[in-house]
Amino acid sequence: MEYNPGWNSSSVNLLHVRAVGPGDTLHYVWSSIGAPSVLLVATQSPSSALRVNWTQLLSPSPAGAIWIDPPDSVVYSTAVVFTKLFEFSEAKPSGELFYPTYDLSEFSWDSLNHTLNHTALTAELSGVPATDPGGAFSNGSLAFRVTAYEAAGRAEVLPRLLHTADSSQLEFILAGVAPRGNGSRFLLQLATVEPAGAARRLRTDSSIDDEYTPSIFQVLSLLSESPNSSSPLPFLQWKAVAYGSRSPRREDGIRCRAQGLAMANGSLPGASLLQAFFGDTWDSSCTVTALNVSFGGEEGQVYQERRYLSWSVLLGFGEPPRDTFSPLVISITAVALGTPLAMLLLGSCLLLLARRRRYSEYEPIN
């Protein structure tokens, strides 16, 4: 992990996470310059490096300020931008009532360097609106917590996402922000940027429950599809749940829904990082897809009561991790199915034995 490589000031945030393999390198570049975003780059060189021209990056024309050296080692690049946070409530019978939107490109972000942990490979980007007339953020903040991994495993807290060394986890956190209505629900808008010809599709996988995330039966994946690339493609993956507690338990679950996956027209607000890497014409030469993720439902009062919301999503390259049956589930299933079968076999044997003994008491008739 590198914080602002080649720059001594903490007035802006740029975090570079580099995962080096025997024949390739994955680069994750997180930034709050403009809207909070992450650039994901896969290279076919174990020695590829991130280069930043800071003077150009912080200028009004940042095109070309970020690149990978050597440039011909790049096999795939994409970006995810978190653009807006919507707040709404269901005002019956007129339908949904939306409050003024929080544009994340207009937030003021704290220095990420204060939360950077090189041992745990974590960092947290926290911010508030630059102008907050209603005072909703007077005692709260919006944050993105990044966790990188050195090996495959599972997160320690719910929803306990399964990860690989090729992935990083992002946790979106809304803490202490005063809702502007009774039973307010929130919706996070994000956009993905792909090379021309590529596209994103949303996949929903359903499976039986297990002990890792009780009562959650859906895993969603936002997958990249490119006919012109033979390299591992990027993905986003999450479970259909958010949580209303810092120490989440099953009863703290909040319904999470993905909706509105569509091609996005026009440029994105605060897309400085995209312009710096993809160039001035990125909005016309790249494929932009937008997705809305909403939190709440019948349990819409959870945030109203606790003023806390967290949602975890995994970002990486390759095939998204798939949960398999855990040893506990296999054991319970074996006992649940095996016990009745064993009792049935034992009962049949006892009946056969009883019938043989019963008829053996009589002498055969000549």
mmCIF file of C-alpha atoms in Angstrom:
data_model
loop_
_atom_site.group_PDB
_atom_site.id
_atom_site.type_symbol
_atom_site.label_atom_id
_atom_site.label_comp_id
_atom_site.label_asym_id
_atom_site.label_seq_id
_atom_site.Cartn_x
_atom_site.Cartn_y
_atom_site.Cartn_z
ATOM 1 C CA MET A 1 0.000 0.000 0.000
ATOM 2 C CA GLU A 2 1.274 3.457 -0.959
ATOM 3 C CA TYR A 3 -0.298 6.749 0.066
ATOM 4 C CA ASN A 4 0.128 9.621 -2.409
ATOM 5 C CA PRO A 5 3.238 8.090 -4.056
ATOM 6 C CA GLY A 6 5.662 10.869 -5.013
ATOM 7 C CA TRP A 7 3.675 13.579 -3.193
ATOM 8 C CA ASN A 8 4.316 14.846 0.334
ATOM 9 C CA SER A 9 1.036 16.675 0.942
ATOM 10 C CA SER A 10 -2.051 15.101 2.528
ATOM 11 C CA SER A 11 -4.472 17.667 1.093
ATOM 12 C CA VAL A 12 -5.654 15.056 -1.435
ATOM 13 C CA ASN A 13 -6.065 11.290 -1.212
ATOM 14 C CA LEU A 14 -4.651 8.688 -3.574
ATOM 15 C CA LEU A 15 -4.040 5.158 -2.300
ATOM 16 C CA HIS A 16 -2.200 2.657 -4.473
ATOM 17 C CA VAL A 17 -2.607 -1.043 -3.661
ATOM 18 C CA ARG A 18 -0.318 -3.344 -5.660
ATOM 19 C CA ALA A 19 -0.669 -7.142 -5.775
ATOM 20 C CA VAL A 20 2.337 -8.831 -7.398
ATOM 21 C CA GLY A 21 2.180 -12.329 -8.855
ATOM 22 C CA PRO A 22 4.891 -14.477 -10.464
ATOM 23 C CA GLY A 23 4.074 -13.142 -13.939
ATOM 24 C CA ASP A 24 1.664 -10.260 -13.489
ATOM 25 C CA THR A 25 0.623 -7.339 -11.279
ATOM 26 C CA LEU A 26 -2.764 -5.977 -10.237
ATOM 27 C CA HIS A 27 -3.051 -2.263 -9.438
ATOM 28 C CA TYR A 28 -5.883 -0.739 -7.382
ATOM 29 C CA VAL A 29 -5.849 3.074 -7.241
ATOM 30 C CA TRP A 30 -8.334 4.575 -4.772
ATOM 31 C CA SER A 31 -8.906 8.320 -4.806
ATOM 32 C CA SER A 32 -11.157 11.085 -3.503
ATOM 33 C CA ILE A 33 -10.003 13.574 -6.135
ATOM 34 C CA GLY A 34 -13.422 14.454 -7.500
ATOM 35 C CA ALA A 35 -15.923 11.694 -6.762
ATOM 36 C CA PRO A 36 -14.598 8.744 -4.723
ATOM 37 C CA SER A 37 -13.428 6.143 -7.213
ATOM 38 C CA VAL A 38 -11.127 3.200 -7.783
ATOM 39 C CA LEU A 39 -9.070 2.383 -10.852
ATOM 40 C CA LEU A 40 -8.370 -1.326 -11.446
ATOM 41 C CA VAL A 41 -5.545 -2.264 -13.818
ATOM 42 C CA ALA A 42 -4.254 -5.744 -14.668
ATOM 43 C CA THR A 43 -0.784 -6.032 -16.209
ATOM 44 C CA GLN A 44 1.260 -8.930 -17.550
ATOM 45 C CA SER A 45 4.468 -7.779 -15.890
ATOM 46 C CA PRO A 46 5.515 -8.448 -12.260
ATOM 47 C CA SER A 47 7.507 -5.209 -12.293
ATOM 48 C CA SER A 48 4.892 -2.791 -13.655
ATOM 49 C CA ALA A 49 4.637 0.460 -11.676
ATOM 50 C CA LEU A 50 2.179 3.316 -11.172
ATOM 51 C CA ARG A 51 3.334 6.758 -12.327
ATOM 52 C CA VAL A 52 1.673 10.021 -11.273
ATOM 53 C CA ASN A 53 2.343 13.536 -12.539
ATOM 54 C CA TRP A 54 0.964 15.401 -9.549
ATOM 55 C CA THR A 55 1.204 18.885 -11.033
ATOM 56 C CA GLN A 56 -0.866 17.793 -13.994
ATOM 57 C CA LEU A 57 -3.245 15.668 -11.900
ATOM 58 C CA LEU A 58 -4.215 18.630 -9.720
ATOM 59 C CA SER A 59 -4.541 20.996 -12.673
ATOM 60 C CA PRO A 60 -7.784 21.766 -14.560
ATOM 61 C CA SER A 61 -6.568 19.440 -17.369
ATOM 62 C CA PRO A 62 -5.459 16.166 -15.710
ATOM 63 C CA ALA A 63 -5.535 14.001 -18.873
ATOM 64 C CA GLY A 64 -2.490 11.717 -18.984
ATOM 65 C CA ALA A 65 -1.426 12.428 -15.399
ATOM 66 C CA ILE A 66 -1.702 8.753 -14.347
ATOM 67 C CA TRP A 67 -0.230 5.821 -16.269
ATOM 68 C CA ILE A 68 1.274 2.386 -15.820
ATOM 69 C CA ASP A 69 4.902 1.821 -16.737
ATOM 70 C CA PRO A 70 5.550 0.068 -19.080
ATOM 71 C CA PRO A 71 2.318 1.017 -20.891
ATOM 72 C CA ASP A 72 2.314 -2.086 -23.105
ATOM 73 C CA SER A 73 2.092 -4.334 -20.023
ATOM 74 C CA VAL A 74 -1.539 -3.295 -19.399
ATOM 75 C CA VAL A 75 -3.976 -6.031 -20.455
ATOM 76 C CA TYR A 76 -7.177 -4.634 -18.925
ATOM 77 C CA SER A 77 -8.253 -1.479 -17.108
ATOM 78 C CA THR A 78 -11.548 -0.398 -15.596
ATOM 79 C CA ALA A 79 -12.861 1.988 -12.963
ATOM 80 C CA VAL A 80 -15.700 2.243 -10.459
ATOM 81 C CA VAL A 81 -17.009 5.665 -9.424
ATOM 82 C CA PHE A 82 -19.362 6.312 -6.503
ATOM 83 C CA THR A 83 -21.318 9.292 -7.721
ATOM 84 C CA LYS A 84 -24.352 10.095 -5.573
ATOM 85 C CA LEU A 85 -26.259 9.201 -2.415
ATOM 86 C CA PHE A 86 -30.037 9.519 -2.587
ATOM 87 C CA GLU A 87 -32.393 9.700 0.393
ATOM 88 C CA PHE A 88 -36.097 9.029 -0.013
ATOM 89 C CA SER A 89 -39.174 7.953 1.902
ATOM 90 C CA GLU A 90 -42.440 6.378 0.830
ATOM 91 C CA ALA A 91 -45.038 9.120 1.062
ATOM 92 C CA LYS A 92 -48.290 7.274 0.398
ATOM 93 C CA PRO A 93 -50.402 7.589 -1.681
ATOM 94 C CA SER A 94 -48.214 9.905 -3.771
ATOM 95 C CA GLY A 95 -45.339 7.387 -3.965
ATOM 96 C CA GLU A 96 -41.681 7.973 -3.138
ATOM 97 C CA LEU A 97 -40.518 11.357 -1.894
ATOM 98 C CA PHE A 98 -36.886 12.182 -2.752
ATOM 99 C CA TYR A 99 -34.884 14.723 -0.770
ATOM 100 C CA PRO A 100 -32.048 16.831 -2.265
ATOM 101 C CA THR A 101 -29.283 14.545 -3.534
ATOM 102 C CA TYR A 102 -25.866 14.241 -1.925
ATOM 103 C CA ASP A 103 -23.310 14.629 -4.730
ATOM 104 C CA LEU A 104 -20.191 12.791 -3.548
ATOM 105 C CA SER A 105 -17.939 14.824 -5.841
ATOM 106 C CA GLU A 106 -18.788 17.850 -3.686
ATOM 107 C CA PHE A 107 -17.789 16.254 -0.370
ATOM 108 C CA SER A 108 -14.869 17.323 1.773
ATOM 109 C CA TRP A 109 -12.695 14.283 2.608
ATOM 110 C CA ASP A 110 -10.387 13.735 5.574
ATOM 111 C CA SER A 111 -6.800 12.644 5.055
ATOM 112 C CA LEU A 112 -6.736 8.916 4.429
ATOM 113 C CA ASN A 113 -3.182 8.750 5.786
ATOM 114 C CA HIS A 114 -4.486 8.939 9.399
ATOM 115 C CA THR A 115 -6.323 5.616 9.017
ATOM 116 C CA LEU A 116 -3.787 3.745 6.885
ATOM 117 C CA ASN A 117 -2.727 0.455 8.497
ATOM 118 C CA HIS A 118 0.089 -1.258 6.596
ATOM 119 C CA THR A 119 -0.107 -4.353 8.812
ATOM 120 C CA ALA A 120 -3.833 -5.008 8.445
ATOM 121 C CA LEU A 121 -3.834 -3.575 4.886
ATOM 122 C CA THR A 122 -6.783 -1.296 5.663
ATOM 123 C CA ALA A 123 -7.599 2.378 5.164
ATOM 124 C CA GLU A 124 -10.706 4.510 5.577
ATOM 125 C CA LEU A 125 -11.826 7.501 3.546
ATOM 126 C CA SER A 126 -14.300 9.642 5.487
ATOM 127 C CA GLY A 127 -16.075 12.801 4.382
ATOM 128 C CA VAL A 128 -18.964 15.231 4.771
ATOM 129 C CA PRO A 129 -20.692 17.580 2.316
ATOM 130 C CA ALA A 130 -18.781 20.799 1.693
ATOM 131 C CA THR A 131 -22.067 22.612 2.336
ATOM 132 C CA ASP A 132 -24.679 21.139 4.662
ATOM 133 C CA PRO A 133 -27.561 23.627 5.095
ATOM 134 C CA GLY A 134 -29.779 21.171 6.952
ATOM 135 C CA GLY A 135 -27.050 20.005 9.317
ATOM 136 C CA ALA A 136 -27.705 16.316 8.578
ATOM 137 C CA PHE A 137 -23.968 15.597 8.770
ATOM 138 C CA SER A 138 -23.290 17.688 11.873
ATOM 139 C CA ASN A 139 -22.764 14.526 13.937
ATOM 140 C CA GLY A 140 -22.122 12.023 11.184
ATOM 141 C CA SER A 141 -20.091 11.109 8.129
ATOM 142 C CA LEU A 142 -19.979 8.960 5.020
ATOM 143 C CA ALA A 143 -16.998 6.635 4.679
ATOM 144 C CA PHE A 144 -15.412 4.044 2.401
ATOM 145 C CA ARG A 145 -13.263 1.470 4.199
ATOM 146 C CA VAL A 146 -10.772 -0.416 2.013
ATOM 147 C CA THR A 147 -9.266 -3.812 2.904
ATOM 148 C CA ALA A 148 -6.668 -5.610 0.767
ATOM 149 C CA TYR A 149 -5.788 -9.288 1.136
ATOM 150 C CA GLU A 150 -2.584 -11.283 0.855
ATOM 151 C CA ALA A 151 -4.270 -14.685 0.607
ATOM 152 C CA ALA A 152 -7.628 -16.354 0.116
ATOM 153 C CA GLY A 153 -9.994 -16.448 3.076
ATOM 154 C CA ARG A 154 -13.169 -15.009 4.529
ATOM 155 C CA ALA A 155 -13.892 -11.666 6.197
ATOM 156 C CA GLU A 156 -14.221 -11.836 9.973
ATOM 157 C CA VAL A 157 -17.475 -9.859 10.273
ATOM 158 C CA LEU A 158 -20.834 -10.248 8.566
ATOM 159 C CA PRO A 159 -21.566 -10.730 5.731
ATOM 160 C CA ARG A 160 -18.246 -12.613 5.786
ATOM 161 C CA LEU A 161 -17.515 -12.327 2.079
ATOM 162 C CA LEU A 162 -15.235 -14.969 0.613
ATOM 163 C CA HIS A 163 -12.157 -13.379 -0.976
ATOM 164 C CA THR A 164 -8.989 -14.220 -2.874
ATOM 165 C CA ALA A 165 -5.569 -12.556 -3.033
ATOM 166 C CA ASP A 166 -6.713 -10.970 -6.324
ATOM 167 C CA SER A 167 -9.479 -8.974 -4.646
ATOM 168 C CA SER A 168 -10.081 -6.126 -2.203
ATOM 169 C CA GLN A 169 -13.110 -5.375 -0.058
ATOM 170 C CA LEU A 170 -14.839 -2.019 0.124
ATOM 171 C CA GLU A 171 -17.222 -1.203 2.960
ATOM 172 C CA PHE A 172 -19.618 1.706 2.487
ATOM 173 C CA ILE A 173 -20.514 3.225 5.881
ATOM 174 C CA LEU A 174 -23.108 5.830 6.781
ATOM 175 C CA ALA A 175 -22.796 6.702 10.484
ATOM 176 C CA GLY A 176 -24.574 9.341 12.563
ATOM 177 C CA VAL A 177 -26.167 11.115 9.588
ATOM 178 C CA ALA A 178 -29.573 12.500 10.537
ATOM 179 C CA PRO A 179 -32.367 11.286 8.225
ATOM 180 C CA ARG A 180 -34.532 14.002 6.713
ATOM 181 C CA GLY A 181 -37.772 12.051 6.972
ATOM 182 C CA ASN A 182 -39.552 9.333 8.903
ATOM 183 C CA GLY A 183 -38.441 5.934 7.703
ATOM 184 C CA SER A 184 -35.906 7.352 5.261
ATOM 185 C CA ARG A 185 -34.172 4.906 2.944
ATOM 186 C CA PHE A 186 -30.893 5.430 1.130
ATOM 187 C CA LEU A 187 -29.731 4.600 -2.363
ATOM 188 C CA LEU A 188 -26.079 4.606 -3.477
ATOM 189 C CA GLN A 189 -25.370 5.221 -7.150
ATOM 190 C CA LEU A 190 -22.204 3.872 -8.732
ATOM 191 C CA ALA A 191 -20.880 3.757 -12.274
ATOM 192 C CA THR A 192 -18.397 1.457 -13.993
ATOM 193 C CA VAL A 193 -16.112 2.490 -16.840
ATOM 194 C CA GLU A 194 -14.913 -0.150 -19.321
ATOM 195 C CA PRO A 195 -12.883 -0.101 -22.536
ATOM 196 C CA ALA A 196 -14.877 0.257 -25.742
ATOM 197 C CA GLY A 197 -16.685 -2.945 -26.644
ATOM 198 C CA ALA A 198 -16.902 -4.210 -23.074
ATOM 199 C CA ALA A 199 -20.089 -4.312 -21.020
ATOM 200 C CA ARG A 200 -21.329 -5.182 -17.550
ATOM 201 C CA ARG A 201 -24.068 -7.612 -16.586
ATOM 202 C CA LEU A 202 -25.661 -8.313 -13.237
ATOM 203 C CA ARG A 203 -25.756 -11.950 -12.115
ATOM 204 C CA THR A 204 -27.733 -13.279 -9.172
ATOM 205 C CA ASP A 205 -26.736 -16.581 -7.595
ATOM 206 C CA SER A 206 -29.058 -18.299 -5.139
ATOM 207 C CA SER A 207 -27.979 -21.025 -2.736
ATOM 208 C CA ILE A 208 -29.161 -22.652 0.458
ATOM 209 C CA ASP A 209 -28.361 -20.970 3.738
ATOM 210 C CA ASP A 210 -25.244 -21.720 5.785
ATOM 211 C CA GLU A 211 -23.622 -20.521 8.985
ATOM 212 C CA TYR A 212 -21.592 -17.690 7.427
ATOM 213 C CA THR A 213 -24.469 -15.329 6.576
ATOM 214 C CA PRO A 214 -27.671 -16.663 8.133
ATOM 215 C CA SER A 215 -30.913 -16.054 6.211
ATOM 216 C CA ILE A 216 -29.203 -14.528 3.154
ATOM 217 C CA PHE A 217 -29.802 -16.605 0.047
ATOM 218 C CA GLN A 218 -28.576 -14.292 -2.731
ATOM 219 C CA VAL A 219 -25.120 -13.286 -3.932
ATOM 220 C CA LEU A 220 -24.968 -10.616 -6.653
ATOM 221 C CA SER A 221 -22.085 -10.108 -9.072
ATOM 222 C CA LEU A 222 -21.520 -7.237 -11.492
ATOM 223 C CA LEU A 223 -19.431 -8.905 -14.168
ATOM 224 C CA SER A 224 -17.423 -7.446 -17.019
ATOM 225 C CA GLU A 225 -17.713 -8.998 -20.464
ATOM 226 C CA SER A 226 -15.248 -8.165 -23.220
ATOM 227 C CA PRO A 227 -14.913 -10.115 -26.494
ATOM 228 C CA ASN A 228 -11.515 -8.523 -27.145
ATOM 229 C CA SER A 229 -9.785 -9.562 -23.921
ATOM 230 C CA SER A 230 -8.334 -12.927 -22.939
ATOM 231 C CA SER A 231 -7.112 -11.677 -19.557
ATOM 232 C CA PRO A 232 -9.028 -12.125 -16.289
ATOM 233 C CA LEU A 233 -11.884 -9.628 -16.224
ATOM 234 C CA PRO A 234 -12.922 -7.499 -13.223
ATOM 235 C CA PHE A 235 -15.972 -8.029 -11.039
ATOM 236 C CA LEU A 236 -17.922 -6.598 -8.109
ATOM 237 C CA GLN A 237 -19.623 -9.033 -5.743
ATOM 238 C CA TRP A 238 -21.825 -8.571 -2.689
ATOM 239 C CA LYS A 239 -24.520 -10.304 -0.674
ATOM 240 C CA ALA A 240 -28.069 -8.973 -0.667
ATOM 241 C CA VAL A 241 -27.791 -7.478 2.805
ATOM 242 C CA ALA A 242 -26.501 -4.426 4.650
ATOM 243 C CA TYR A 243 -26.211 -4.033 8.423
ATOM 244 C CA GLY A 244 -27.318 -1.464 10.976
ATOM 245 C CA SER A 245 -24.643 -2.040 13.625
ATOM 246 C CA ARG A 246 -20.898 -1.615 14.046
ATOM 247 C CA SER A 247 -20.778 -5.194 15.340
ATOM 248 C CA PRO A 248 -23.330 -6.743 12.985
ATOM 249 C CA ARG A 249 -25.498 -9.672 13.983
ATOM 250 C CA ARG A 250 -28.183 -11.503 12.080
ATOM 251 C CA GLU A 251 -30.965 -9.356 13.524
ATOM 252 C CA ASP A 252 -29.181 -6.173 12.335
ATOM 253 C CA GLY A 253 -29.700 -7.062 8.661
ATOM 254 C CA ILE A 254 -31.133 -4.497 6.249
ATOM 255 C CA ARG A 255 -32.464 -5.502 2.842
ATOM 256 C CA CYS A 256 -30.166 -4.585 -0.040
ATOM 257 C CA ARG A 257 -31.416 -4.394 -3.622
ATOM 258 C CA ALA A 258 -29.665 -3.717 -6.940
ATOM 259 C CA GLN A 259 -31.704 -1.950 -9.573
ATOM 260 C CA GLY A 260 -31.412 0.245 -12.615
ATOM 261 C CA LEU A 261 -28.398 -1.324 -14.363
ATOM 262 C CA ALA A 262 -28.211 0.678 -17.576
ATOM 263 C CA MET A 263 -25.868 2.398 -19.971
ATOM 264 C CA ALA A 264 -25.026 5.887 -18.733
ATOM 265 C CA ASN A 265 -25.025 8.771 -21.192
ATOM 266 C CA GLY A 266 -22.810 11.807 -20.772
ATOM 267 C CA SER A 267 -19.897 12.407 -18.428
ATOM 268 C CA LEU A 268 -19.776 11.644 -14.722
ATOM 269 C CA PRO A 269 -19.444 14.442 -12.154
ATOM 270 C CA GLY A 270 -16.027 14.759 -10.573
ATOM 271 C CA ALA A 271 -14.366 12.154 -12.803
ATOM 272 C CA SER A 272 -10.833 13.567 -12.466
ATOM 273 C CA LEU A 273 -9.230 10.160 -11.911
ATOM 274 C CA LEU A 274 -10.880 8.766 -15.050
ATOM 275 C CA GLN A 275 -9.755 11.717 -17.133
ATOM 276 C CA ALA A 276 -6.227 11.401 -15.747
ATOM 277 C CA PHE A 277 -5.939 7.746 -16.821
ATOM 278 C CA PHE A 278 -8.266 7.288 -19.810
ATOM 279 C CA GLY A 279 -7.790 10.754 -21.357
ATOM 280 C CA ASP A 280 -10.023 13.670 -22.286
ATOM 281 C CA THR A 281 -12.273 11.585 -24.536
ATOM 282 C CA TRP A 282 -12.910 8.815 -22.021
ATOM 283 C CA ASP A 283 -16.654 9.568 -21.848
ATOM 284 C CA SER A 284 -17.030 8.859 -25.578
ATOM 285 C CA SER A 285 -14.377 6.161 -26.021
ATOM 286 C CA CYS A 286 -15.345 4.062 -22.968
ATOM 287 C CA THR A 287 -18.467 2.163 -21.984
ATOM 288 C CA VAL A 288 -20.155 3.610 -18.886
ATOM 289 C CA THR A 289 -22.731 1.605 -16.924
ATOM 290 C CA ALA A 290 -24.688 2.905 -13.913
ATOM 291 C CA LEU A 291 -26.195 0.889 -11.075
ATOM 292 C CA ASN A 292 -28.307 1.853 -8.059
ATOM 293 C CA VAL A 293 -28.045 -0.069 -4.785
ATOM 294 C CA SER A 294 -30.821 0.664 -2.298
ATOM 295 C CA PHE A 295 -30.962 -0.152 1.408
ATOM 296 C CA GLY A 296 -34.126 -0.737 3.390
ATOM 297 C CA GLY A 297 -37.609 -2.121 2.982
ATOM 298 C CA GLU A 298 -39.879 -3.499 5.653
ATOM 299 C CA GLU A 299 -37.001 -2.930 8.058
ATOM 300 C CA GLY A 300 -36.691 0.732 7.027
ATOM 301 C CA GLN A 301 -36.766 1.848 10.646
ATOM 302 C CA VAL A 302 -33.414 0.198 11.428
ATOM 303 C CA TYR A 303 -31.377 3.202 10.320
ATOM 304 C CA GLN A 304 -33.900 5.592 11.879
ATOM 305 C CA GLU A 305 -33.256 3.986 15.261
ATOM 306 C CA ARG A 306 -29.523 3.269 15.108
ATOM 307 C CA ARG A 307 -28.142 5.858 12.673
ATOM 308 C CA TYR A 308 -25.739 3.322 11.185
ATOM 309 C CA LEU A 309 -25.531 1.543 7.842
ATOM 310 C CA SER A 310 -22.750 -0.612 6.383
ATOM 311 C CA TRP A 311 -22.596 -2.438 3.056
ATOM 312 C CA SER A 312 -19.671 -4.593 1.887
ATOM 313 C CA VAL A 313 -18.657 -5.286 -1.702
ATOM 314 C CA LEU A 314 -15.739 -7.255 -3.118
ATOM 315 C CA LEU A 315 -13.739 -5.970 -6.106
ATOM 316 C CA GLY A 316 -11.273 -8.095 -8.017
ATOM 317 C CA PHE A 317 -10.177 -9.847 -11.168
ATOM 318 C CA GLY A 318 -11.083 -13.291 -12.445
ATOM 319 C CA GLU A 319 -14.086 -15.438 -11.579
ATOM 320 C CA PRO A 320 -15.920 -14.191 -8.444
ATOM 321 C CA PRO A 321 -15.480 -16.524 -5.446
ATOM 322 C CA ARG A 322 -18.284 -19.043 -5.017
ATOM 323 C CA ASP A 323 -19.410 -20.362 -1.654
ATOM 324 C CA THR A 324 -19.466 -24.134 -1.299
ATOM 325 C CA PHE A 325 -21.188 -26.236 1.328
ATOM 326 C CA SER A 326 -19.337 -25.798 4.599
ATOM 327 C CA PRO A 327 -18.395 -28.820 6.757
ATOM 328 C CA LEU A 328 -21.068 -27.809 9.281
ATOM 329 C CA VAL A 329 -23.824 -27.765 6.652
ATOM 330 C CA ILE A 330 -22.616 -31.085 5.219
ATOM 331 C CA SER A 331 -22.626 -32.642 8.706
ATOM 332 C CA ILE A 332 -26.105 -31.345 9.546
ATOM 333 C CA THR A 333 -27.466 -32.516 6.170
ATOM 334 C CA ALA A 334 -25.880 -35.950 6.605
ATOM 335 C CA VAL A 335 -27.390 -36.343 10.064
ATOM 336 C CA ALA A 336 -30.789 -35.011 8.974
ATOM 337 C CA LEU A 337 -31.009 -37.389 5.986
ATOM 338 C CA GLY A 338 -29.024 -40.292 7.390
ATOM 339 C CA THR A 339 -30.872 -40.720 10.688
ATOM 340 C CA PRO A 340 -34.328 -41.441 9.174
ATOM 341 C CA LEU A 341 -32.740 -43.767 6.619
ATOM 342 C CA ALA A 342 -30.834 -45.648 9.309
ATOM 343 C CA MET A 343 -34.014 -45.945 11.406
ATOM 344 C CA LEU A 344 -35.924 -47.229 8.368
ATOM 345 C CA LEU A 345 -33.285 -49.888 7.634
ATOM 346 C CA LEU A 346 -33.092 -50.911 11.288
ATOM 347 C CA GLY A 347 -36.882 -51.149 11.551
ATOM 348 C CA SER A 348 -37.074 -53.294 8.417
ATOM 349 C CA CYS A 349 -34.448 -55.677 9.770
ATOM 350 C CA LEU A 350 -36.271 -55.983 13.105
ATOM 351 C CA LEU A 351 -39.572 -56.737 11.342
ATOM 352 C CA LEU A 352 -37.984 -59.441 9.214
ATOM 353 C CA LEU A 353 -36.305 -60.969 12.231
ATOM 354 C CA ALA A 354 -39.531 -60.864 14.239
ATOM 355 C CA ARG A 355 -41.472 -62.618 11.475
ATOM 356 C CA ARG A 356 -38.878 -65.417 11.219
ATOM 357 C CA ARG A 357 -38.953 -66.016 14.955
ATOM 358 C CA ARG A 358 -42.765 -66.009 15.028
ATOM 359 C CA TYR A 359 -43.191 -68.715 12.394
ATOM 360 C CA SER A 360 -40.335 -70.810 13.732
ATOM 361 C CA GLU A 361 -42.473 -71.702 16.825
ATOM 362 C CA TYR A 362 -44.825 -73.920 14.748
ATOM 363 C CA GLU A 363 -44.122 -77.459 13.553
ATOM 364 C CA PRO A 364 -44.522 -78.013 9.843
ATOM 365 C CA ILE A 365 -47.751 -79.846 8.867
ATOM 366 C CA ASN A 366 -47.350 -83.037 6.855
#
